[in-house]
Short mmCIF file of C-alpha atoms and ligand atoms in Angstrom, two decimals:
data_model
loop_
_atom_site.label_atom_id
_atom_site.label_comp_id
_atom_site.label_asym_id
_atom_site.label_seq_id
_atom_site.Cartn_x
_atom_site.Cartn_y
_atom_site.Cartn_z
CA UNK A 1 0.00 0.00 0.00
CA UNK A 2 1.45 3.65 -0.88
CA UNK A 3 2.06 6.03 1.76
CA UNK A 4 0.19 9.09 2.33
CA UNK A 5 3.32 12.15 1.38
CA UNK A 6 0.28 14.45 2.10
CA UNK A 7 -2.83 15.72 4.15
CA UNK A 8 -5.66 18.68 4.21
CA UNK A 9 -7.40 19.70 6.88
CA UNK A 10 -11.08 20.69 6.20
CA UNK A 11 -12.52 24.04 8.80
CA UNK A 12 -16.00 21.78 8.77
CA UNK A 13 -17.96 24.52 9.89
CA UNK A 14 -16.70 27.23 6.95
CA UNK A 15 -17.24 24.81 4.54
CA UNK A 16 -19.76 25.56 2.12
CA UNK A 17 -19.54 22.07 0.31
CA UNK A 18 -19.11 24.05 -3.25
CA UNK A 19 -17.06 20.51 -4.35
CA UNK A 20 -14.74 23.03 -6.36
CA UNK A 21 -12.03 20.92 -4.23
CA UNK A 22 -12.78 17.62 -5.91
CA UNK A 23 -12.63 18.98 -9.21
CA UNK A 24 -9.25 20.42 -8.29
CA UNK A 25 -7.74 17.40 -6.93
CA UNK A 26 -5.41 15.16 -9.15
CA UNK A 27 -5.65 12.04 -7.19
CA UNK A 28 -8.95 11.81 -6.09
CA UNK A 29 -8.30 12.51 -2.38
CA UNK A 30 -11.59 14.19 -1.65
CA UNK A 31 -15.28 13.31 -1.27
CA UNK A 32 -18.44 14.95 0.58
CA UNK A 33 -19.04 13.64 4.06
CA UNK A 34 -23.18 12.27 4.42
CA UNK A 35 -23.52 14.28 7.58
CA UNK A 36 -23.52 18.02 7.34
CA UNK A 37 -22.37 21.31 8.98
CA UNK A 38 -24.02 23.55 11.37
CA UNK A 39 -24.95 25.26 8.31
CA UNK A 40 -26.48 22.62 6.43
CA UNK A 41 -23.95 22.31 3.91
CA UNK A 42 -22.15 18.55 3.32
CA UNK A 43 -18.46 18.67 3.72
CA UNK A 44 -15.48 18.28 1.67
CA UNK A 45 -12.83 15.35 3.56
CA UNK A 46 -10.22 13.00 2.32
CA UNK A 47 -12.05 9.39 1.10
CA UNK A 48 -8.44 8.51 -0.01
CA UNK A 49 -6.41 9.91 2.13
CA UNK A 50 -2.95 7.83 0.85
CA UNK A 51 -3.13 8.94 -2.36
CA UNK A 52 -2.94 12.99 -0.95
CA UNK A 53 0.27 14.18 -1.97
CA UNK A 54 0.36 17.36 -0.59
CA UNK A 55 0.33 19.41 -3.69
CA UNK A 56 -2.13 22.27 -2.69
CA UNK A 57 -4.18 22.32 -5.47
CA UNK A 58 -7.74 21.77 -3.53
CA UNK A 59 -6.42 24.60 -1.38
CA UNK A 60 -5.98 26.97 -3.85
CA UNK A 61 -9.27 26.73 -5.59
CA UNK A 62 -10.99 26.92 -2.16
CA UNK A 63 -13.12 30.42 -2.52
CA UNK A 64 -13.43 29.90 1.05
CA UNK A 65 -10.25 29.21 2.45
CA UNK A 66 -10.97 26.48 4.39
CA UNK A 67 -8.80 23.54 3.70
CA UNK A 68 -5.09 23.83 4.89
CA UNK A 69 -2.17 21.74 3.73
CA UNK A 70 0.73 19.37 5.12
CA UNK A 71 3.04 17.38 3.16
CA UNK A 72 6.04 15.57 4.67
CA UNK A 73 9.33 17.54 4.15
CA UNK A 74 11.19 15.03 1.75
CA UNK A 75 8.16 14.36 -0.44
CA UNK A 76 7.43 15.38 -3.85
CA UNK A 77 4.23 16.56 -4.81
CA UNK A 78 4.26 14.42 -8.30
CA UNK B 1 -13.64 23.08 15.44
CA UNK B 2 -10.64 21.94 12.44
CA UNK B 3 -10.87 17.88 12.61
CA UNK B 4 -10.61 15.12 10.02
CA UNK B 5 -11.18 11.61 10.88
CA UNK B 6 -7.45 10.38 11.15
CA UNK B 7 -4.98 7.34 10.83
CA UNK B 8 -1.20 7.14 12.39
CA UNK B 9 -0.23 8.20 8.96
CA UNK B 10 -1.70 11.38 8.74
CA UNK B 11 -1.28 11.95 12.47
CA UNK B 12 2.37 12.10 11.40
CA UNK B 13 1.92 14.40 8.45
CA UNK B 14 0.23 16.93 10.26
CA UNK B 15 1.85 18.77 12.09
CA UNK B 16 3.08 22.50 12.05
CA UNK B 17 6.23 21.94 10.39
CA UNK B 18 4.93 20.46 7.54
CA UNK B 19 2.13 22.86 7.24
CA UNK B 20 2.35 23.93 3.15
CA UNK B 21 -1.04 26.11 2.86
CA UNK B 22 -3.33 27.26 5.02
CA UNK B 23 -5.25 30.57 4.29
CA UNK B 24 -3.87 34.18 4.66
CA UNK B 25 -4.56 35.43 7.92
CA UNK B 26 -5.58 39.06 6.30
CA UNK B 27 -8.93 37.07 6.61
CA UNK B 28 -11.29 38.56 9.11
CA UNK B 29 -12.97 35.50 10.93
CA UNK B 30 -16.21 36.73 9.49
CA UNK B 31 -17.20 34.11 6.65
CA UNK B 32 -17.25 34.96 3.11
CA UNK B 33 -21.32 36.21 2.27
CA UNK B 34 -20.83 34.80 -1.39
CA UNK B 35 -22.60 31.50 -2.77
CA UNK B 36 -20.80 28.22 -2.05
CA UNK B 37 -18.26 27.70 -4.74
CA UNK B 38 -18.51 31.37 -5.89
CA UNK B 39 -14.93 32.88 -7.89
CA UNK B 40 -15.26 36.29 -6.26
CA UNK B 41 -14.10 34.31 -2.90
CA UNK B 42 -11.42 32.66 -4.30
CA UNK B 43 -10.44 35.83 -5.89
CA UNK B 44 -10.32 38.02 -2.87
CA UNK B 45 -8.17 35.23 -0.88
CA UNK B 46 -5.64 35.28 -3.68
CA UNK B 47 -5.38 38.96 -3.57
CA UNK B 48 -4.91 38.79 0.46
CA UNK B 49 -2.25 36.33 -0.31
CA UNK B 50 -0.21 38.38 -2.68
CA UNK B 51 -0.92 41.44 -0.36
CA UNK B 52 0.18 39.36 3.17
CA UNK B 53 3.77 37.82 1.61
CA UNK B 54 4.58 41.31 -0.42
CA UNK B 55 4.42 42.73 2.72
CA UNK B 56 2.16 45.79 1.62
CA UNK B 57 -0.98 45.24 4.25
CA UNK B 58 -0.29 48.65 5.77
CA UNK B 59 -0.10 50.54 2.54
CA UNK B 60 -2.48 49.05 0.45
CA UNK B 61 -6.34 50.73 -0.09
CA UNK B 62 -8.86 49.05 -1.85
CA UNK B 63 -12.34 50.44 -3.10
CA UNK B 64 -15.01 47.98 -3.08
CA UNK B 65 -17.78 48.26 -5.41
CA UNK B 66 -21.62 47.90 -5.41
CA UNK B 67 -22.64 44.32 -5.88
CA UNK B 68 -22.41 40.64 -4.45
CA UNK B 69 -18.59 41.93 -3.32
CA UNK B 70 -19.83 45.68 -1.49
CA UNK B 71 -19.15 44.18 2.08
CA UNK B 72 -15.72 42.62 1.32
CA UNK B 73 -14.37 44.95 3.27
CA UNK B 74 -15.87 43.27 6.38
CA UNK B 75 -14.12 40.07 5.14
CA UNK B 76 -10.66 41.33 4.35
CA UNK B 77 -8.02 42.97 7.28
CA UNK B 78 -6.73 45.98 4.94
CA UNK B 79 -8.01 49.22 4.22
CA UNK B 80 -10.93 49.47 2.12
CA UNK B 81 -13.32 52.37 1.27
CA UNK B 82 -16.81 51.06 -0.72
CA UNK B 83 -18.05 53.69 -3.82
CA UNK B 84 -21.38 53.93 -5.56
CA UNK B 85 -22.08 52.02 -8.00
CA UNK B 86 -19.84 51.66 -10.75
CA UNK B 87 -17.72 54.98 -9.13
CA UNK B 88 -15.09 52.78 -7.81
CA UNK B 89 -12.51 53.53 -10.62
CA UNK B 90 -12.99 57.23 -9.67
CA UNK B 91 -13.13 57.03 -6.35
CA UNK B 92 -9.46 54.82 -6.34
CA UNK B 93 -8.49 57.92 -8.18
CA UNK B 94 -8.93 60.21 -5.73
CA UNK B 95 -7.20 57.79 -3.06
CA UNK B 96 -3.96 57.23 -5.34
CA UNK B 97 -3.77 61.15 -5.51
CA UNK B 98 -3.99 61.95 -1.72
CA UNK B 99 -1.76 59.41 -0.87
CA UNK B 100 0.39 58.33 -3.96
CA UNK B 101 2.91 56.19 -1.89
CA UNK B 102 -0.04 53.64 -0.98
CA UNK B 103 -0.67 50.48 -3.45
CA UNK B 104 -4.47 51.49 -4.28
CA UNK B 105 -7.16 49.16 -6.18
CA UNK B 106 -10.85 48.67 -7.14
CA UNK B 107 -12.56 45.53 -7.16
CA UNK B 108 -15.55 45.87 -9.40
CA UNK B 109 -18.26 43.93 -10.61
CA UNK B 110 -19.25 43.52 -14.74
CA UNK B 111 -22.53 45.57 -14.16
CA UNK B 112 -20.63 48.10 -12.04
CA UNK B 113 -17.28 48.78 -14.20
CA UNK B 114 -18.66 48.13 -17.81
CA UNK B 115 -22.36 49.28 -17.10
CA UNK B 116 -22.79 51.88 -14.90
CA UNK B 117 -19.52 52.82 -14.33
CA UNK B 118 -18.93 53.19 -18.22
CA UNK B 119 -17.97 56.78 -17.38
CA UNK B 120 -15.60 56.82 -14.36
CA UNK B 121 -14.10 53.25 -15.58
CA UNK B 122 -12.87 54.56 -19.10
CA UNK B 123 -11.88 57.78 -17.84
CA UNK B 124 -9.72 56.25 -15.85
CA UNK B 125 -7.87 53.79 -17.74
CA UNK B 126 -7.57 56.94 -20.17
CA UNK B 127 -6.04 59.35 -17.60
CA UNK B 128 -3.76 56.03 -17.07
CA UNK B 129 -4.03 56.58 -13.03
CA UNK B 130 -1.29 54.61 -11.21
CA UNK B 131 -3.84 51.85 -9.86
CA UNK B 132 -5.12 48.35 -10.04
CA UNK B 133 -8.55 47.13 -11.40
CA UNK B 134 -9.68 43.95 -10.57
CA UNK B 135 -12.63 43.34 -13.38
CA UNK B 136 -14.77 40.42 -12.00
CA UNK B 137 -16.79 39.63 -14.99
CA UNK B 138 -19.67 36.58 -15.00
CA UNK B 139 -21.80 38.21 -17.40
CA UNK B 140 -24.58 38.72 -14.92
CA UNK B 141 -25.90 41.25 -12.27
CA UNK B 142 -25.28 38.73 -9.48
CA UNK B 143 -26.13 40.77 -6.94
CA UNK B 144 -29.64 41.91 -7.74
CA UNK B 145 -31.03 38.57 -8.85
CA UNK B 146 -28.98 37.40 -12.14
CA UNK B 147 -30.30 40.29 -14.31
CA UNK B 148 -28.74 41.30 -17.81
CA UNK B 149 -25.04 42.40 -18.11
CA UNK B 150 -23.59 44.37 -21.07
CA UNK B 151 -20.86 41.28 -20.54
CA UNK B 152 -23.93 38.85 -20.50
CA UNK B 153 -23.30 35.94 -23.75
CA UNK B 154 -25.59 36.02 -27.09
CA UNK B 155 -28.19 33.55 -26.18
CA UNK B 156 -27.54 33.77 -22.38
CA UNK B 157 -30.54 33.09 -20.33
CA UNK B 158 -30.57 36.15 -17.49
CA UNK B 159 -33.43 36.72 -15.45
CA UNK B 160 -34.41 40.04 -18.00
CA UNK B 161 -33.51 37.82 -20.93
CA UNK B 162 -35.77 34.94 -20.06
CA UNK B 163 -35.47 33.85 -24.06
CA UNK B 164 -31.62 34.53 -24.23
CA UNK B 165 -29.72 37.52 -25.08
CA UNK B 166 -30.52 38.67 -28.72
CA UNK B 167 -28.15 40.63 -30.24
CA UNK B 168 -30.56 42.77 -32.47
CA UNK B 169 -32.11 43.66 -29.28
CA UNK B 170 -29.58 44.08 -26.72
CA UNK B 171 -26.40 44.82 -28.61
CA UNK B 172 -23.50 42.36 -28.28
CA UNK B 173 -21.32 41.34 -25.42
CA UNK B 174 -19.24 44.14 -24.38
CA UNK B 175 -15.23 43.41 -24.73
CA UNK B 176 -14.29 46.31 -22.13
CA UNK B 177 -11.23 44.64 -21.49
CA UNK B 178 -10.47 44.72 -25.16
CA UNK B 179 -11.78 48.29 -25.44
CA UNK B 180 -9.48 49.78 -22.43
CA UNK B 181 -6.42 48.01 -23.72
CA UNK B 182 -6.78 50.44 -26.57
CA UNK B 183 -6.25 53.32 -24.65
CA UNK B 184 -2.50 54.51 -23.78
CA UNK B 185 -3.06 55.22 -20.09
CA UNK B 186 -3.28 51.64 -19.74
CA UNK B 187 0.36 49.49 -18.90
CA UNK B 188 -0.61 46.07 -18.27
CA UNK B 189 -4.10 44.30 -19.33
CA UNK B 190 -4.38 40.38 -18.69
CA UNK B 191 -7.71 38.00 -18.19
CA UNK B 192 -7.33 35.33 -16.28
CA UNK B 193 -9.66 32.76 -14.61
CA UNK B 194 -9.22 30.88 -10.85
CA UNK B 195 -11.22 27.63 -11.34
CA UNK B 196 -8.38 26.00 -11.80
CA UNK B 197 -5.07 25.69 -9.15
CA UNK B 198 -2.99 26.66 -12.72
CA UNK B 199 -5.58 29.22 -12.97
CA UNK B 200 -5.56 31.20 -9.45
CA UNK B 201 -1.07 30.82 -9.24
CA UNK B 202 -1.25 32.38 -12.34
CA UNK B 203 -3.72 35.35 -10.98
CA UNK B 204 -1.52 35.63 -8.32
CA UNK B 205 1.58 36.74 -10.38
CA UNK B 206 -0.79 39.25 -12.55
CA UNK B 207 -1.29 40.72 -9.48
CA UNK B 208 2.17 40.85 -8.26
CA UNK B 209 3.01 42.61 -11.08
CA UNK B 210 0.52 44.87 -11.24
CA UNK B 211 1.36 46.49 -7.30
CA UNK B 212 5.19 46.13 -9.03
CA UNK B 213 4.73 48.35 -11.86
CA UNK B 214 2.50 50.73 -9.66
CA UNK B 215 5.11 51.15 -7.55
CA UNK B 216 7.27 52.45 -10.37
CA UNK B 217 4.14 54.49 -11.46
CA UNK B 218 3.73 52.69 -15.07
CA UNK B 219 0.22 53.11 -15.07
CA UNK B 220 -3.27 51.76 -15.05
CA UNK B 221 -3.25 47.68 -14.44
CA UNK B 222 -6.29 45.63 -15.22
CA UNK B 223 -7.03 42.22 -14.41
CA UNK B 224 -10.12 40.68 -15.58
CA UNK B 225 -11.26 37.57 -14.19
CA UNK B 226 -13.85 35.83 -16.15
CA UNK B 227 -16.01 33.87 -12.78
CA UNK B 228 -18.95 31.93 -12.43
CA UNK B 229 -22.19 32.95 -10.97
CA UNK B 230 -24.00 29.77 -9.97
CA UNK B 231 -27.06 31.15 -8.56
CA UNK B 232 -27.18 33.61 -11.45
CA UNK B 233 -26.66 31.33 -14.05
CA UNK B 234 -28.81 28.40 -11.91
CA UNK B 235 -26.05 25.77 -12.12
CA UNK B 236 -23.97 23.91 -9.24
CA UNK B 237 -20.46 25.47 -8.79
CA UNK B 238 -18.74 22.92 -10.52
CA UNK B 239 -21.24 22.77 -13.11
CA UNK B 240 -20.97 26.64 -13.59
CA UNK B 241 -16.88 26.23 -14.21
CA UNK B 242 -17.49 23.90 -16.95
CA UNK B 243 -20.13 25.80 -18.43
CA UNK B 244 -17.60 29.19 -18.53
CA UNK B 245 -15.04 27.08 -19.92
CA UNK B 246 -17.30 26.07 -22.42
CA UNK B 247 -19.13 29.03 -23.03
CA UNK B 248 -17.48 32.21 -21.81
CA UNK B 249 -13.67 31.75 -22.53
CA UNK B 250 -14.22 31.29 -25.89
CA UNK B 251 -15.44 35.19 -26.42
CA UNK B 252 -13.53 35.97 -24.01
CA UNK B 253 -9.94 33.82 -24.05
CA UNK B 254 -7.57 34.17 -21.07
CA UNK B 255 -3.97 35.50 -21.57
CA UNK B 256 -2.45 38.95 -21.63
CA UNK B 257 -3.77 41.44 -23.78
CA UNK B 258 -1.26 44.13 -23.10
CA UNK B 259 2.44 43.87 -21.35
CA UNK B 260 4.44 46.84 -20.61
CA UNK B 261 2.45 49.26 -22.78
CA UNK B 262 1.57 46.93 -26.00
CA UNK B 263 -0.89 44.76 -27.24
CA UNK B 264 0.14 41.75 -27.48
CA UNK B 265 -3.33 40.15 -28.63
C1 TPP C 1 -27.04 53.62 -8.30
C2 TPP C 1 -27.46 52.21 -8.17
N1 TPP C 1 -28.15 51.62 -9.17
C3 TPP C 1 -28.51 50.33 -9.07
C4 TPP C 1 -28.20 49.59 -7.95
C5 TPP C 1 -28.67 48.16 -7.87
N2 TPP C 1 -27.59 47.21 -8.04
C6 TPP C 1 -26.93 46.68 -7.00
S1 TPP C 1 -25.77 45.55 -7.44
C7 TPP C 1 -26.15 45.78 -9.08
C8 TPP C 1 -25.44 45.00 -10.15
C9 TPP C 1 -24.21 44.31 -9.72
O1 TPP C 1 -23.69 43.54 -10.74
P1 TPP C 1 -22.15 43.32 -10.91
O2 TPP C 1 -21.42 44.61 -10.84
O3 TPP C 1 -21.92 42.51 -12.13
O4 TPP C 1 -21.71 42.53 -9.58
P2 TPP C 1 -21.91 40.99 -9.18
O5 TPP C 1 -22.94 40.99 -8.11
O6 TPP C 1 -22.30 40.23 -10.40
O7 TPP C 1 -20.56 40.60 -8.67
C10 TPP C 1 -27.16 46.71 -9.25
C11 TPP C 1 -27.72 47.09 -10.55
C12 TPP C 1 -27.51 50.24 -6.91
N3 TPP C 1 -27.16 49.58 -5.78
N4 TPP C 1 -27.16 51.53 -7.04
S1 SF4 C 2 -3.31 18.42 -1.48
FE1 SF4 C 2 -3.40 17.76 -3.65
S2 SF4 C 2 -3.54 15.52 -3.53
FE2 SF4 C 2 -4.03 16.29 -1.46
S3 SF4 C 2 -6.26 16.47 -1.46
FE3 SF4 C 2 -5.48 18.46 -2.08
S4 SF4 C 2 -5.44 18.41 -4.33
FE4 SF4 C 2 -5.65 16.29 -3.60
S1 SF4 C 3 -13.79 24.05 -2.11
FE1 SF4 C 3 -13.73 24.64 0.06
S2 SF4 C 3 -15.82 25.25 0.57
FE2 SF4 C 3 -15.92 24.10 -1.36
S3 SF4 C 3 -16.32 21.96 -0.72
FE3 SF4 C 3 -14.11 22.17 -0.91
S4 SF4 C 3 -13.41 22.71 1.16
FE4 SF4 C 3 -15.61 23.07 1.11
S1 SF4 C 4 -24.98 35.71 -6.66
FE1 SF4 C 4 -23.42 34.98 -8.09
S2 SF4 C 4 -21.72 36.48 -7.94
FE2 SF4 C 4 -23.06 36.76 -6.17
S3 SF4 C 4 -22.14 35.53 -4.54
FE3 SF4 C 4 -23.72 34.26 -5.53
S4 SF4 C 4 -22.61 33.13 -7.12
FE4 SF4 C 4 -21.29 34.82 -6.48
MG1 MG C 5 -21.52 40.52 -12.36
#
C-alpha cells in the first residue's frame, strides 16, 4: 500500500460544500461527508487519504479558504 | 472546530512543520457572504495572499464596489473604502492622488465597471491613473437577482432575458477589457480565470506585477477575471466552471492582452 506524502485539513464549519475541491484534486483525495455542517452544507474530507500528496491544489481553488495543507518535508508533490 | 477523521499516517503528516497552505490570515474571521463555490471568494483570498507575503498590508487601499462583493471589506483585514455604484474607478483615483505612496485598487463587478460605471471606468484607464482594477466579470448582475449584463453571452438566459440575449435587441457582449487596452493610459491588461489551481497561481503573479509596476508608477493595471455565478446562471459550482469554460472563454480567451504598454493580442 502507498504512503500518504500528504494531508488537508477541512474548517467543517466554513465549509460551504461548493465541491470546487474535488474537481481540483489530481488524485482523487476528496469526497463529501453524508452528515452536514451547522450550516447545512455537506463537507469536503479525504475518502483517499494515501493517495494525498500534498500538492495544494484543492487549497488553492478553495473560494473559502478552508482547507489547509501538510506534506512531509522530503516528499514530492508528483 | 478543524478535525478530520485520522490514521497514524496522517497523524504524522500533520503537524506545524509540515504545514504547506493554510489561508492568509488578512482574513477577518467573518465568513465569506458569497454562494458556495462562488470565484469572487477565491479571488479576494488570492489577492490577500499576494498582499500578506509582499508585505504591503499597511499601505495598500482598496475600493469595493456595489454588488455581491460591497461588504468585502468586512471580510478582508486591509483598508478598504466602498463607492457607488460603478464609481469605484474614480473614487481609487482620488485615493492614489492623496496618498500616492499607498498600493491602491478597485474591485468591481461587470454591471458596475462596464455598465454603470462606463464613465468613471474609461476615464480612468484613459487618464492612465497609477492603480489596479480587478474586473470580476460573469456576465450577470449577481447581486440583484442574475439580471442582464452588457458582458452577458448572445443567447444567455438572465433573469431580463428569459429567451436569451438577442443581439438585435440588446447589442453584443461588451469586450471592455479589449476596449481599455486600446487606450494609452493603460500598462498592463491580462484576463485570467481561478477555477483552476494553474488558474488562481497564475492570478496571483498578474497581481504581483501589477502592485510592481505601480510602484514604479507605469500606469493603469487591469485584471479581468472571467467567474462563475451559480445562482445567477442556476447551475452547481462545478457545473458553472465547466459551463464558462465552455461558453465564456471562448469570447472571451484568457492571456495577456497588453504587457508593458503593447498589445500583445
Ligand atoms: C445607483 C445604483 N443603481 C442600481 C443599484 C442596484 N444594483 C446593486 S448591485 C447591481 C449589479 C451588480 O452587478 P455586478 O457589478 O456585475 O456585480 P456581481 O454581483 O455580479 O458581482 C445593481 C444594478 C444600486 N445599488 N445603485
Ligand atoms: S493536497 Fe493535492 S492531492 Fe491532497 S487532497 Fe489536495 S489536491 Fe488532492
Ligand atoms: S472548495 Fe472549500 S468550501 Fe468548497 S467543498 Fe471544498 S473545502 Fe468546502
Ligand atoms: S450571486 Fe453569483 S456572484 Fe453573487 S455571490 Fe452568488 S454566485 Fe457569487
Ligand atoms: Mg456581475
Amino acid at each position: 500500500m502507498s504512503k500518504a506524502k500528504g494531508a488537508i485539513v477541512v474548517d467543517k464549519e466554513k465549509c460551504k460544500g461548493c465541491e470546487v475541491c474535488i474537481t481540483a484534486c489530481p488524485h482523487q483525495v476528496i469526497g463529501m461527508t453524508s452528515t452536514v455542517n451547522a450550516k447545512g452544507y455537506r463537507v469536503a474530507s479525504m475518502v483517499l487519504p494515501e493517495a494525498c500528496t500534498g500538492c495544494t491544489n484543492c487549497a488553492l481553488v478553495c473560494p473559502d479558504g478552508v482547507i489547509s495543507v501538510y506534506r512531509l518535508k522530503a516528499a514530492s508533490v508528483a | 472546530m478543524e478535525s478530520i477523521d485520522v490514521s497514524m499516517d496522517i497523524n504524522e503528516i500533520i503537524k506545524p512543520e509540515n504545514l504547506v497552505y493554510k489561508k492568509s490570515s488578512l482574513f477577518e474571521e467573518k465568513p465569506f457572504s458569497y454562494c458556495p463555490g462562488c470565484g469572487h471568494g477565491t479571488i479576494q483570498r488570492t489577492l490577500m495572499e499576494v498582499v500578506e507575503e509582499m508585505g504591503i498590508t499597511e499601505d495598500v487601499v482598496g475600493v469595493a464596489p456595489v454588488g455581491c462583493s460591497v461588504t468585502m471589506y468586512e471580510f478582508l483585514d486591509i483598508d478598504m473604502l466602498q463607492a457607488p455604484h460603478g464609481r469605484a474607478a474614480a473614487a481609487a483615483t482620488g485615493l492614489k492622488r492623496v496618498l500616492p505612496d499607498k498600493y491602491v485598487f478597485s474591485y468591481q463587478g461587470d454591471g458596475d465597471f462596464a455598465a454603470i460605471g462606463t464613465g468613471e471606468s474609461i476615464h480612468t484607464c484613459n487618464r492612465g491613473e497609477n492603480i489596479l482594477v480587478i474586473f470580476v466579470n460573469n456576465g450577470i448582475y449577481g447581486m440583484t437577482g442574475g439580471q442582464m449584463a452588457p458582458t452577458s453571452l448572445i443567447n444567455m438566459k438572465t433573469s431580463t432575458t428569459p429567451y436569451g440575449r438577442k443581439q438585435e435587441q440588446m447589442g453584443s457582449p461588451l469586450k471592455i477589457t479589449e476596449l481599455i487596452a486600446q487606450l494609452p493610459g493603460t500598462y498592463y491588461v491580462s484576463r485570467h480565470a481561478v477555477h483552476t489551481p494553474a488558474g488562481v497561481r497564475k492570478l496571483k503573479k498578474a497581481i504581483i506585477k501589477s502592485f510592481e509596476l505601480q510602484k514604479e508608477n507605469k500606469g493603469l493595471c487591469f485584471i479581468e477575471v472571467v467567474s462563475n455565478c451559480n445562482s445567477g446562471w442556476k447551475m452547481t459550482p462545478v457545473k458553472s466552471n465547466q459551463w464558462m469554460e465552455e461558453n465564456m472563454f471562448p469570447f472571451y480567451p484568457l492571456g495577456d492582452i497588453k504587457v508593458d504598454g503593447k498589445l500583445v493580442k
